[in-house]
Amino acid sequence: MSTLLCLRACLVLPLILIALGACSTQTELRTAAQQEQFAREAASQGDWERAMRSYAAAAENAELGHGDFAWQARLHHQAGRAASGACRYDAAEFHFRQAIALAKKGEYSSALSYKALIDQYERQGKATQALAVRNELGGPQSGALGAFADRESLPVGKPCGTPP
């Protein structure tokens, strides 16, 4: 009889663990969606620092919840835009690069994130880095970036380098 009980426990335990994992995944995805909404609200108010933190947290939760690559890429892209508006260029570069990598992983277009990274380098006067990113993108695709010129630009907050 005890062998049968042990066998049942061995069969039931993995099912319980799978169910708990699924609940955890759904919680992470719901949290990511809420954080994305908080980030949108902060961005609409021009609070780029708070928007950056919320988008970054949403991206982290989307990754933990195994959200699709397109959503994760979009969250990182938006975190990069917000970081740029907050004059946090190191964070912006990180998030744009993450967005590019996730878009490639999911076989989606990464052109907007490439354009944002190039624009950021150009705003900072880093022509060499901007050219390197254009070269990384490749010839024909690099020429197509102009099509995105009116679609999206980096946010303009307070001038960087000035006290609040």
mmCIF file of C-alpha atoms in Angstrom:
data_model
loop_
_atom_site.group_PDB
_atom_site.id
_atom_site.type_symbol
_atom_site.label_atom_id
_atom_site.label_comp_id
_atom_site.label_asym_id
_atom_site.label_seq_id
_atom_site.Cartn_x
_atom_site.Cartn_y
_atom_site.Cartn_z
ATOM 1 C CA MET A 1 0.000 0.000 0.000
ATOM 2 C CA SER A 2 2.800 2.466 0.813
ATOM 3 C CA THR A 3 4.355 1.856 -2.614
ATOM 4 C CA LEU A 4 1.100 2.909 -4.245
ATOM 5 C CA LEU A 5 0.977 6.054 -2.108
ATOM 6 C CA CYS A 6 4.569 6.923 -3.036
ATOM 7 C CA LEU A 7 3.795 6.343 -6.710
ATOM 8 C CA ARG A 8 0.767 8.675 -6.513
ATOM 9 C CA ALA A 9 2.859 11.352 -4.826
ATOM 10 C CA CYS A 10 5.504 11.045 -7.532
ATOM 11 C CA LEU A 11 2.865 11.538 -10.217
ATOM 12 C CA VAL A 12 0.888 14.314 -8.536
ATOM 13 C CA LEU A 13 3.780 16.478 -7.349
ATOM 14 C CA PRO A 14 5.006 17.393 -10.873
ATOM 15 C CA LEU A 15 1.457 18.337 -11.872
ATOM 16 C CA ILE A 16 1.137 20.614 -8.851
ATOM 17 C CA LEU A 17 4.476 22.247 -9.664
ATOM 18 C CA ILE A 18 3.424 22.821 -13.277
ATOM 19 C CA ALA A 19 0.155 24.410 -12.132
ATOM 20 C CA LEU A 20 1.986 26.689 -9.705
ATOM 21 C CA GLY A 21 4.415 27.682 -12.454
ATOM 22 C CA ALA A 22 1.530 28.572 -14.771
ATOM 23 C CA CYS A 23 -0.063 30.766 -12.072
ATOM 24 C CA SER A 24 3.247 32.508 -11.505
ATOM 25 C CA THR A 25 3.642 33.141 -15.239
ATOM 26 C CA GLN A 26 0.190 34.703 -15.493
ATOM 27 C CA THR A 27 0.915 36.904 -12.478
ATOM 28 C CA GLU A 28 4.136 38.166 -14.055
ATOM 29 C CA LEU A 29 2.367 38.965 -17.330
ATOM 30 C CA ARG A 30 -0.469 40.829 -15.563
ATOM 31 C CA THR A 31 2.089 42.774 -13.548
ATOM 32 C CA ALA A 32 3.983 43.646 -16.736
ATOM 33 C CA ALA A 33 0.787 44.948 -18.350
ATOM 34 C CA GLN A 34 0.037 47.109 -15.282
ATOM 35 C CA GLN A 35 3.576 48.478 -15.227
ATOM 36 C CA GLU A 36 3.331 49.278 -18.920
ATOM 37 C CA GLN A 37 0.182 51.294 -18.202
ATOM 38 C CA PHE A 38 1.941 53.157 -15.353
ATOM 39 C CA ALA A 39 4.816 53.885 -17.721
ATOM 40 C CA ARG A 40 2.486 55.274 -20.394
ATOM 41 C CA GLU A 41 0.872 57.576 -17.831
ATOM 42 C CA ALA A 42 4.267 58.796 -16.591
ATOM 43 C CA ALA A 43 5.435 59.407 -20.171
ATOM 44 C CA SER A 44 2.273 61.340 -21.008
ATOM 45 C CA GLN A 45 3.108 63.636 -18.069
ATOM 46 C CA GLY A 46 6.726 64.021 -19.194
ATOM 47 C CA ASP A 47 8.047 62.135 -16.159
ATOM 48 C CA TRP A 48 10.698 60.292 -18.161
ATOM 49 C CA GLU A 49 12.583 58.937 -15.148
ATOM 50 C CA ARG A 50 9.460 57.230 -13.741
ATOM 51 C CA ALA A 51 8.422 56.075 -17.215
ATOM 52 C CA MET A 52 11.856 54.523 -17.762
ATOM 53 C CA ARG A 53 11.707 52.645 -14.453
ATOM 54 C CA SER A 54 8.173 51.397 -15.125
ATOM 55 C CA TYR A 55 8.934 50.267 -18.683
ATOM 56 C CA ALA A 56 12.105 48.519 -17.490
ATOM 57 C CA ALA A 57 10.171 46.738 -14.730
ATOM 58 C CA ALA A 58 7.474 45.762 -17.228
ATOM 59 C CA ALA A 59 10.114 44.339 -19.571
ATOM 60 C CA GLU A 60 11.628 42.332 -16.726
ATOM 61 C CA ASN A 61 8.242 40.917 -15.717
ATOM 62 C CA ALA A 62 7.331 40.143 -19.320
ATOM 63 C CA GLU A 63 10.569 38.182 -19.601
ATOM 64 C CA LEU A 64 9.916 36.321 -16.334
ATOM 65 C CA GLY A 65 6.382 35.549 -17.504
ATOM 66 C CA HIS A 66 7.653 34.333 -20.885
ATOM 67 C CA GLY A 67 5.822 37.080 -22.787
ATOM 68 C CA ASP A 68 6.336 37.112 -26.530
ATOM 69 C CA PHE A 69 9.496 38.650 -27.941
ATOM 70 C CA ALA A 70 7.643 41.423 -29.789
ATOM 71 C CA TRP A 71 6.107 42.707 -26.555
ATOM 72 C CA GLN A 72 9.394 42.474 -24.688
ATOM 73 C CA ALA A 73 11.147 44.315 -27.528
ATOM 74 C CA ARG A 74 8.500 47.062 -27.512
ATOM 75 C CA LEU A 75 8.823 47.493 -23.736
ATOM 76 C CA HIS A 76 12.605 47.812 -23.990
ATOM 77 C CA HIS A 77 12.252 50.236 -26.899
ATOM 78 C CA GLN A 78 9.891 52.417 -24.866
ATOM 79 C CA ALA A 79 12.212 52.184 -21.837
ATOM 80 C CA GLY A 80 15.018 53.405 -24.104
ATOM 81 C CA ARG A 81 12.940 56.331 -25.346
ATOM 82 C CA ALA A 82 12.040 57.293 -21.772
ATOM 83 C CA ALA A 83 15.671 56.945 -20.662
ATOM 84 C CA SER A 84 16.710 59.239 -23.493
ATOM 85 C CA GLY A 85 14.119 61.800 -22.367
ATOM 86 C CA ALA A 86 15.543 61.523 -18.837
ATOM 87 C CA CYS A 87 19.095 62.110 -20.180
ATOM 88 C CA ARG A 88 20.079 58.589 -19.086
ATOM 89 C CA TYR A 89 21.946 57.731 -22.267
ATOM 90 C CA ASP A 90 23.656 54.642 -20.867
ATOM 91 C CA ALA A 91 20.288 53.149 -19.916
ATOM 92 C CA ALA A 92 18.784 54.205 -23.244
ATOM 93 C CA GLU A 93 21.530 52.459 -25.178
ATOM 94 C CA PHE A 94 21.073 49.306 -23.070
ATOM 95 C CA HIS A 95 17.302 49.210 -23.684
ATOM 96 C CA PHE A 96 17.574 49.946 -27.415
ATOM 97 C CA ARG A 97 20.143 47.158 -27.758
ATOM 98 C CA GLN A 98 17.871 44.788 -25.800
ATOM 99 C CA ALA A 99 14.964 45.730 -28.081
ATOM 100 C CA ILE A 100 17.076 45.030 -31.165
ATOM 101 C CA ALA A 101 18.207 41.643 -29.823
ATOM 102 C CA LEU A 102 14.675 40.593 -28.853
ATOM 103 C CA ALA A 103 13.234 41.717 -32.185
ATOM 104 C CA LYS A 104 15.855 39.679 -34.016
ATOM 105 C CA LYS A 105 15.221 36.699 -31.741
ATOM 106 C CA GLY A 106 11.515 36.863 -32.537
ATOM 107 C CA GLU A 107 12.219 37.621 -36.205
ATOM 108 C CA TYR A 108 10.524 41.028 -36.012
ATOM 109 C CA SER A 109 11.724 44.332 -37.404
ATOM 110 C CA SER A 110 14.241 46.140 -35.236
ATOM 111 C CA ALA A 111 14.459 49.213 -37.489
ATOM 112 C CA LEU A 112 12.746 51.595 -35.021
ATOM 113 C CA SER A 113 15.163 50.694 -32.245
ATOM 114 C CA TYR A 114 18.121 51.043 -34.607
ATOM 115 C CA LYS A 115 16.828 54.456 -35.663
ATOM 116 C CA ALA A 116 16.342 55.548 -32.051
ATOM 117 C CA LEU A 117 19.869 54.454 -31.132
ATOM 118 C CA ILE A 118 21.317 56.287 -34.138
ATOM 119 C CA ASP A 119 19.284 59.422 -33.306
ATOM 120 C CA GLN A 120 20.488 59.325 -29.727
ATOM 121 C CA TYR A 121 24.123 59.091 -30.775
ATOM 122 C CA GLU A 122 23.642 61.953 -33.226
ATOM 123 C CA ARG A 123 22.033 64.135 -30.519
ATOM 124 C CA GLN A 124 25.061 63.502 -28.334
ATOM 125 C CA GLY A 125 27.425 64.424 -31.168
ATOM 126 C CA LYS A 126 28.735 60.849 -31.402
ATOM 127 C CA ALA A 127 28.881 60.571 -35.174
ATOM 128 C CA THR A 128 31.320 57.634 -35.085
ATOM 129 C CA GLN A 129 28.981 55.521 -32.944
ATOM 130 C CA ALA A 130 25.974 56.515 -35.087
ATOM 131 C CA LEU A 131 27.860 55.427 -38.209
ATOM 132 C CA ALA A 132 28.855 52.147 -36.545
ATOM 133 C CA VAL A 133 25.190 51.383 -35.775
ATOM 134 C CA ARG A 134 24.219 52.234 -39.366
ATOM 135 C CA ASN A 135 26.909 49.828 -40.580
ATOM 136 C CA GLU A 136 25.705 47.196 -38.108
ATOM 137 C CA LEU A 137 22.220 47.529 -39.584
ATOM 138 C CA GLY A 138 23.464 47.008 -43.124
ATOM 139 C CA GLY A 139 23.324 48.928 -46.388
ATOM 140 C CA PRO A 140 19.791 48.511 -47.795
ATOM 141 C CA GLN A 141 18.113 48.556 -44.389
ATOM 142 C CA SER A 142 20.177 51.560 -43.298
ATOM 143 C CA GLY A 143 18.869 53.535 -46.259
ATOM 144 C CA ALA A 144 15.282 52.691 -45.283
ATOM 145 C CA LEU A 145 15.597 54.411 -41.891
ATOM 146 C CA GLY A 146 14.483 57.693 -43.431
ATOM 147 C CA ALA A 147 10.992 56.216 -43.795
ATOM 148 C CA PHE A 148 10.717 56.300 -40.001
ATOM 149 C CA ALA A 149 11.726 59.958 -39.707
ATOM 150 C CA ASP A 150 8.194 61.237 -39.126
ATOM 151 C CA ARG A 151 6.862 58.145 -37.395
ATOM 152 C CA GLU A 152 8.741 58.373 -34.139
ATOM 153 C CA SER A 153 11.336 60.595 -32.621
ATOM 154 C CA LEU A 154 13.000 60.588 -29.239
ATOM 155 C CA PRO A 155 11.192 62.542 -26.528
ATOM 156 C CA VAL A 156 12.407 65.992 -25.768
ATOM 157 C CA GLY A 157 12.445 66.753 -22.059
ATOM 158 C CA LYS A 158 14.421 69.345 -20.194
ATOM 159 C CA PRO A 159 17.807 70.093 -21.779
ATOM 160 C CA CYS A 160 20.305 67.536 -20.534
ATOM 161 C CA GLY A 161 23.059 68.785 -18.320
ATOM 162 C CA THR A 162 20.988 71.562 -16.747
ATOM 163 C CA PRO A 163 19.928 71.451 -13.109
ATOM 164 C CA PRO A 164 16.228 70.676 -12.450
#
